[in-house]
Every structure is written in structure tokens, then in C-alpha cells.
mmCIF file of C-alpha atoms in Angstrom:
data_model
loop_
_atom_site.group_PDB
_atom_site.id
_atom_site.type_symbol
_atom_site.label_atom_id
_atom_site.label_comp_id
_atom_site.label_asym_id
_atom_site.label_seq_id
_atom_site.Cartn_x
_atom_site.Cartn_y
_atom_site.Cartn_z
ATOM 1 C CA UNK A 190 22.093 -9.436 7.440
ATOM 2 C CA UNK A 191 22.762 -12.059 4.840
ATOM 3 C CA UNK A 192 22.336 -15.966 5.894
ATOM 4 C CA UNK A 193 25.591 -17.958 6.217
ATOM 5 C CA UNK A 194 24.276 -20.982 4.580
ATOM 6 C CA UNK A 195 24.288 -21.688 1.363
ATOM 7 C CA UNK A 196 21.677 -23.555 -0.718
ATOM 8 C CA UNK A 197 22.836 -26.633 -2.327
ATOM 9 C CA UNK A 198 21.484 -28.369 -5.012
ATOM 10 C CA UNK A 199 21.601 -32.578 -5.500
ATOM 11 C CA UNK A 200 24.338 -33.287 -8.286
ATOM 12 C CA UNK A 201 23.381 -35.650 -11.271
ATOM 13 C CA UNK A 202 26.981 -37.089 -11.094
ATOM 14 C CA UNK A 203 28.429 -39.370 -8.258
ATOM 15 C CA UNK A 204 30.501 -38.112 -6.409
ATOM 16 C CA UNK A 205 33.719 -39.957 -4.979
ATOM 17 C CA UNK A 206 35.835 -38.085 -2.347
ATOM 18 C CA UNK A 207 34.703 -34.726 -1.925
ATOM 19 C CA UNK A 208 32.106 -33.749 0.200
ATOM 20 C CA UNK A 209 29.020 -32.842 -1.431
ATOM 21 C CA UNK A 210 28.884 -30.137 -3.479
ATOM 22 C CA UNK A 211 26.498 -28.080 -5.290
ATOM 23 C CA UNK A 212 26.818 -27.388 -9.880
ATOM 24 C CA UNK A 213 25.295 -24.420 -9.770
ATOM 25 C CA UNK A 214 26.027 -21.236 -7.873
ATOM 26 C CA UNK A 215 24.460 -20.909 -4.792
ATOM 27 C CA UNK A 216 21.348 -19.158 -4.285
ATOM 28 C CA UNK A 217 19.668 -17.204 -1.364
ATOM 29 C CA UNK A 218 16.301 -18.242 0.296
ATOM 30 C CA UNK A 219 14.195 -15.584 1.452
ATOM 31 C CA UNK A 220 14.782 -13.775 4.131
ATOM 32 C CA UNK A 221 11.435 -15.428 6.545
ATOM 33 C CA UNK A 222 10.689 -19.211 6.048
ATOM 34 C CA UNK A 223 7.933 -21.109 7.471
ATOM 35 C CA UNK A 224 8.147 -24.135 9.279
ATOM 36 C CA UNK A 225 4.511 -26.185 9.608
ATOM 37 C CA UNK A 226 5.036 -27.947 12.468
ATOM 38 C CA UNK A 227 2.370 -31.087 14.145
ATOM 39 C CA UNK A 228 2.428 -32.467 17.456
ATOM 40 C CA UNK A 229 3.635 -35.889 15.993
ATOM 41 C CA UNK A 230 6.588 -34.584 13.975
ATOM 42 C CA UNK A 231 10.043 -36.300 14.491
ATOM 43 C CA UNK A 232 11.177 -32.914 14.853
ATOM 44 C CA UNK A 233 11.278 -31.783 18.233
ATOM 45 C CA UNK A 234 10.237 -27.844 18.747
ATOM 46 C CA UNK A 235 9.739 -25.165 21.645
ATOM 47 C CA UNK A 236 9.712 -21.263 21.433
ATOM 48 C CA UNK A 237 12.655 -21.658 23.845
ATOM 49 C CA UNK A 238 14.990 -24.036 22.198
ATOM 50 C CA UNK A 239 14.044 -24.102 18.464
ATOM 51 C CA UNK A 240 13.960 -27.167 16.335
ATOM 52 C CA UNK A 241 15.932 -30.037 16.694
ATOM 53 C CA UNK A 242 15.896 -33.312 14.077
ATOM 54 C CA UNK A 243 15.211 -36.734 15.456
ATOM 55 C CA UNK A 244 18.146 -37.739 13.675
ATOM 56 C CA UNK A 245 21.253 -35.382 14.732
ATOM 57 C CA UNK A 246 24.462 -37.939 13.779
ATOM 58 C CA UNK A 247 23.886 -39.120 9.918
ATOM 59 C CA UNK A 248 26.616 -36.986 7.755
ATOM 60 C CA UNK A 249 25.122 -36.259 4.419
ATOM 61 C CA UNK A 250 28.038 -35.435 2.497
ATOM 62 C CA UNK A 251 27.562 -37.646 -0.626
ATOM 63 C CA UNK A 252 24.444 -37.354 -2.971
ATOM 64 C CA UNK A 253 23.686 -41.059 -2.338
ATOM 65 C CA UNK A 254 22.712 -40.131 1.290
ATOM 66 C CA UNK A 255 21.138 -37.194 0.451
ATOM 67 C CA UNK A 256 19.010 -39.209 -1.964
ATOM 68 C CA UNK A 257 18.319 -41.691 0.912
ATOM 69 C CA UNK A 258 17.467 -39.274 3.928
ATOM 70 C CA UNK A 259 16.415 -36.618 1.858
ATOM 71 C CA UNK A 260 13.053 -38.596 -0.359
ATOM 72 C CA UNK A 261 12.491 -40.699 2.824
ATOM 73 C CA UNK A 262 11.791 -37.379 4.408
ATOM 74 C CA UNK A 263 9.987 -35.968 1.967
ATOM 75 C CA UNK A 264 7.750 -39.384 1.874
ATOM 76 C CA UNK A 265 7.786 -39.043 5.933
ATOM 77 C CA UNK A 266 8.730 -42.491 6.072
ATOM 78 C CA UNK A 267 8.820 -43.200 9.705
ATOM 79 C CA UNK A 268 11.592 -46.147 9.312
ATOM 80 C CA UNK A 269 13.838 -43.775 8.685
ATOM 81 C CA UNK A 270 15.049 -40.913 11.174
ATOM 82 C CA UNK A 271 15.235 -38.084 9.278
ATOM 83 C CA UNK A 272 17.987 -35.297 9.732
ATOM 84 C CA UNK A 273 16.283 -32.559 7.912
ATOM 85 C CA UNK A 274 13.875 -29.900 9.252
ATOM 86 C CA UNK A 275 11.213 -28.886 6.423
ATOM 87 C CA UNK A 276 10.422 -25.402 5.710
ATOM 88 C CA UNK A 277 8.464 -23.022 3.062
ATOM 89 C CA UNK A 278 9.187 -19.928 1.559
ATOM 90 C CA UNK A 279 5.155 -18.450 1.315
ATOM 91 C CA UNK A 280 3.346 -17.980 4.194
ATOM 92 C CA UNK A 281 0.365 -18.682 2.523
ATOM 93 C CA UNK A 282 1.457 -21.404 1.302
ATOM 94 C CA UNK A 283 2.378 -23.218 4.382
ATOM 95 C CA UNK A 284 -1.214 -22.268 6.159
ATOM 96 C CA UNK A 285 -2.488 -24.471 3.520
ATOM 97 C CA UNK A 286 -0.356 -27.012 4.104
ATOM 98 C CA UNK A 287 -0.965 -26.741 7.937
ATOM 99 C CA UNK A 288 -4.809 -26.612 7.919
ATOM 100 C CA UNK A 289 -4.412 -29.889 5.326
ATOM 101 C CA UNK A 290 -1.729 -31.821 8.366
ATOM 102 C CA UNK A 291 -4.574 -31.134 10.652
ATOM 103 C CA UNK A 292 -7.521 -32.437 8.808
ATOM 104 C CA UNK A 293 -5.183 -35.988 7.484
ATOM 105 C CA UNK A 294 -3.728 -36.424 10.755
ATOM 106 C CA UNK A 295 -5.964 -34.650 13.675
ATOM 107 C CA UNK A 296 -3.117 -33.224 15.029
ATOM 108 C CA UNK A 297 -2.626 -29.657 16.820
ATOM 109 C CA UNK A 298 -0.620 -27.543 13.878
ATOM 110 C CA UNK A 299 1.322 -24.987 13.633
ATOM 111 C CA UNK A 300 3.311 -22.003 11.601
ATOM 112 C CA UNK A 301 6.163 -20.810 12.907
ATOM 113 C CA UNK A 302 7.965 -18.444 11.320
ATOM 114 C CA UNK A 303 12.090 -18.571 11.151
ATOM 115 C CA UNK A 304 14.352 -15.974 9.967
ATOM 116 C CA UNK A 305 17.147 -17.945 8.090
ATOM 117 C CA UNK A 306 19.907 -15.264 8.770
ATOM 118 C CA UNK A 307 20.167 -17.140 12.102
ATOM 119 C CA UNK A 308 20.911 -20.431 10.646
ATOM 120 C CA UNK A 309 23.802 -22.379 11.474
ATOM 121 C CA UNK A 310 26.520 -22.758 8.491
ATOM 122 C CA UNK A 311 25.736 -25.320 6.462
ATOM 123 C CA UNK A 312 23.793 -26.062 3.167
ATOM 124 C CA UNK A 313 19.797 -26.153 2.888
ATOM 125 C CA UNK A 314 18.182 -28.096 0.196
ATOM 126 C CA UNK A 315 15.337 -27.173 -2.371
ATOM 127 C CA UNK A 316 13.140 -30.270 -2.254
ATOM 128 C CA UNK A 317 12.160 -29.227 -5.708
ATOM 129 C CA UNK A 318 15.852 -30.989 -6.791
ATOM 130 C CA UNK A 319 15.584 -33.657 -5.156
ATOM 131 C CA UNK A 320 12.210 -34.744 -6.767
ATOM 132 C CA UNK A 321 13.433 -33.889 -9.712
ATOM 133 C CA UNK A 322 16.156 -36.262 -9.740
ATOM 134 C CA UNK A 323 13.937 -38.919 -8.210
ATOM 135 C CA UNK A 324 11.615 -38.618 -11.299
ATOM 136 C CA UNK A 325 14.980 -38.847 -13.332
ATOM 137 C CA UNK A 326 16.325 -41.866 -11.687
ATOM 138 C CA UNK A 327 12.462 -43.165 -12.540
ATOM 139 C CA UNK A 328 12.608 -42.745 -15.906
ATOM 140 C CA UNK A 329 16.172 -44.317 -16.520
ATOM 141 C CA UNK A 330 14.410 -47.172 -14.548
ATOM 142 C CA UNK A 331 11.260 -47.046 -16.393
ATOM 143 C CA UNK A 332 11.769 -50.765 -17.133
ATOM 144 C CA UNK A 333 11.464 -51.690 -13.698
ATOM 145 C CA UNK A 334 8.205 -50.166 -12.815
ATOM 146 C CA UNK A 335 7.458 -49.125 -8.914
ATOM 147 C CA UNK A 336 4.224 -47.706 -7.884
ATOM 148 C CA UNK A 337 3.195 -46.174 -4.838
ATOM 149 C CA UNK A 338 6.488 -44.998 -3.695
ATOM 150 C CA UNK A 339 4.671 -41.913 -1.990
ATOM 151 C CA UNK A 340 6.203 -38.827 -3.762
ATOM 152 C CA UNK A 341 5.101 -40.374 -7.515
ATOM 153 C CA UNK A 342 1.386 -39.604 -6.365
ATOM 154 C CA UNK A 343 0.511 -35.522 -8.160
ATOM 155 C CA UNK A 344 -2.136 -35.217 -5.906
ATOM 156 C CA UNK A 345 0.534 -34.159 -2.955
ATOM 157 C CA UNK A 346 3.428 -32.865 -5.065
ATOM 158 C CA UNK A 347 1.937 -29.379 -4.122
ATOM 159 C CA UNK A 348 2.790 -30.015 -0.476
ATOM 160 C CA UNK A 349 6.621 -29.631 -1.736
ATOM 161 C CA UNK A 350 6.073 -26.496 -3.565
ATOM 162 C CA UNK A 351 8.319 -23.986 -2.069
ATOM 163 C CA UNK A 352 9.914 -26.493 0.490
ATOM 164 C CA UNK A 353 13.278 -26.315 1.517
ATOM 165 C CA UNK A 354 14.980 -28.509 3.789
ATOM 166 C CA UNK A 355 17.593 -27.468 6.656
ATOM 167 C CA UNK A 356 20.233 -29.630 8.609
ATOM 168 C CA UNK A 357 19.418 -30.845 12.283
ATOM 169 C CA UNK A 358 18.763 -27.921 14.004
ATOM 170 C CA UNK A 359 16.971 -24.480 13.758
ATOM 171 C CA UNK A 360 17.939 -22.736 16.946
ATOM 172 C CA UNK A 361 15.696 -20.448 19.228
ATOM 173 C CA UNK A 362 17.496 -16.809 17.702
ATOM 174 C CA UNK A 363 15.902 -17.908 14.709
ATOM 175 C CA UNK A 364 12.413 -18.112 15.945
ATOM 176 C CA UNK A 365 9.931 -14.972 15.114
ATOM 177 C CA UNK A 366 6.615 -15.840 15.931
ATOM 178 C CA UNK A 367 4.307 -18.987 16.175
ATOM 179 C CA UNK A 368 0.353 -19.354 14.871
ATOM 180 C CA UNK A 369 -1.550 -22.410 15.904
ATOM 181 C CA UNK A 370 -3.768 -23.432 12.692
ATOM 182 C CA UNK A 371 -5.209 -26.729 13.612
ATOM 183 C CA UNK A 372 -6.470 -27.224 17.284
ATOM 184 C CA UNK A 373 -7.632 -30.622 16.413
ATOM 185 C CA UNK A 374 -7.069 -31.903 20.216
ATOM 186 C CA UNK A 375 -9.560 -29.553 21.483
ATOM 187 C CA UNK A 376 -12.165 -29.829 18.768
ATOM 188 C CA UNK A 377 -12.143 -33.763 20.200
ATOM 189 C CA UNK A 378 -12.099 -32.926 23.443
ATOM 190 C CA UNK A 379 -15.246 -30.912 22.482
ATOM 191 C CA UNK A 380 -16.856 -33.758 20.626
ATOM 192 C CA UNK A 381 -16.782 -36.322 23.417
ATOM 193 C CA UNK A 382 -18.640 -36.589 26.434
ATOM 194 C CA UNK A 383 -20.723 -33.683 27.599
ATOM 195 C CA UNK A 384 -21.853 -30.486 25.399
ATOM 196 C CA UNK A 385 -19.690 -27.581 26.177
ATOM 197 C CA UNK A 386 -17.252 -29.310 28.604
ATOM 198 C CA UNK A 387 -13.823 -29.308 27.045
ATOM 199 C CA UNK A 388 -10.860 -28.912 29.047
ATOM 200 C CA UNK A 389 -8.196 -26.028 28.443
ATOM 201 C CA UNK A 390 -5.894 -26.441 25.529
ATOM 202 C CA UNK A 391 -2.252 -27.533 26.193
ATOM 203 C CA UNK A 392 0.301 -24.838 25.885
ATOM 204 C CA UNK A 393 3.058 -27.481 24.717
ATOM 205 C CA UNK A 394 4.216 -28.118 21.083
ATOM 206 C CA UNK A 395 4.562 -31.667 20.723
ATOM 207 C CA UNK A 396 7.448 -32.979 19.790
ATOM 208 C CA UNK A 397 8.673 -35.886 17.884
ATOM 209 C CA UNK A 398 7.441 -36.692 11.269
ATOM 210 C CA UNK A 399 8.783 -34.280 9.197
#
């Protein structure tokens, strides 16, 4: 079964009237992505009912929103409620990623892999383009020098290797299996209080950044 999304790429030009729109031919993802997903993610998740964006009303139909919602996702800026739903395209990859979400935030983590075939129509973005025109838009800028604007920093660029991002919602057809990674909650349960009395762990995902 073939996915009935397409993957759209950023354009370099403005564009005026027309939705957006990708310059190069659209290209397949594979056929299982990877979403890592943390109890304090603005994305809201259960086995039952898929994923769901925080933010499920924003049109991005111009590349000046996608720029906007797109990089302030990708730099999980909190300000800013993000329609997108991130996902990876190597397994191993993403249990990386995971096991590092756990560690920086001590939050439970998971991998949850999605089969894109059950999609909803619409486009997905490579994150890869939309960095890439970031550092473009830098450069033209050059003489107005910004630091610290979160996705400049190398040391976490690999945390967008392989990342693709998909439109509001990921529904529950879509939905193969789940792996916890990071049990942080009960490893502080554990570590407070009383040698070898933590409580049971909870069988909720949490909902709610990226």
C-alpha cells in the first residue's frame, strides 16, 4: 500500500497565492517511521487514539508559516503551539534520541512505531529542508549576527537527522507497536524514601513538546 501523502519540501521563493507547494518531485518516506514520544510533549498520544498536535487550527499553506511553526518546533519552543508531530525514519536512530529525552528531561520515553500508509492526505516535511534554509536565511543575514537561536548549536543537529515532520494528527490505524525506553518516573520513585519501595509504574502516556 503506498502512503497518500506526499513529502513537501520548503521553497526558496515566496510564494503569493497558491498554497504551498513543493520544487522538487515528491518523494516517499519509508514505509515504518518512529515517533519518540515523552510524557511532557505538546503532542498528545494513546495506543487507542493516536497522536494529536497541541496546535490543530494554524493553516500552513505559505512557506513563511512553515518557517515560523516549523523551526519553532524543531527548537521546541514552548511559546509557540506547534502543529507538527515529529518522526524518524531509523529505528535506531530514534532509541538514541529517546534514551538522550530521558536523561535531559527525566521524563518516561517512548518509541512508537507508525506505519505512514495510514496517514491522512496531506504533505510531511523533511526537517533536513527546513534547517537548511534557516542556515541560508543566516548567512544572507550574516551582518546581523544572532546566537543561541537553539538549532545553530552542532552539538544537537544530530537529533534532526532523519526527522520528518507530519500535520496534526497521526491516527490510531497507524499505530504498530510501542517500546518504553526511559522509565525515568520509576527510577525516582526508586531513589526516594525507602530502599526497594517503589510504587507500580503508570500505564498512561503522558500527554501534552514536540
Amino acid at each position: 500500500m503506498t502512503a497518500s501523502h506526499s513529502l513537501t519540501s520548503p521553497s526558496s521563493s515566496p510564494i503569493s497565492s497558491s498554497p504551498l507547494a513543493s520544487t522538487s518531485a515528491p518523494t516517499a518516506i519509508p514505509p515504518l517511521v518512529y515517533r519518540v514520544h515523552r510524557s511532557g510533549s505538546q503532542t498528545r498520544y494513546s495506543f487507542s487514539t493516536g497522536f494529536s498536535a497541541k496546535n490543530q487550527t494554524t493553516i500552513v499553506n505559505y512557506t513563511s508559516a512553515l518557517s515560523r511553526f516549523g523551526l519553532a518546533h524543531l527548537n521546541q519552543q514552548t511559546n509557540i503551539s506547534s502543529p507538527f508531530i515529529s518522526v524518524y525514519d531509523n529505528l535506531a536512530h530514534a532509541e538514541a534520541v529517546a534514551r538522550y529525552f530521558g536523561e535531559r528531561y527525566e521524563e518516561d520515553t517512548w518509541v512508537v512505531t507508525v506505519d505512514p500508509a495510514h496517514f491522512a492526505r496531506g504533505p510531511v516535511f523533511r526537517a533536513a529542508d527546513l534547517l537548511r534554509k534557516e542556515a541560508s536565511d543566516e548567512i544572507e543575514c550574516s551582518n546581523n549576527k544572532k546566537k543561541g537561536r537553539g538549532l545553530g548549536d552542532v552539538a544537537d543537529e544530530w537529533l534532526h537527522w532523519g526527522e520528518y515532520l507530519v500535520m496534526y494528527r497521526i491516527p490510531a490505524q497507524a499505530i504498530r507497536d510501542q517500546t518504553p525506553i526511559a522509565k525515568v518516573g520509576d527510577q525516582k520513585r526508586k531513589g526516594v524514601g525507602v530502599i526497594g519501595g517503589g510504587g507500580g509504574s503508570s500505564s498512561n502516556i503522558g500527554g501534552g513538546a514536540a
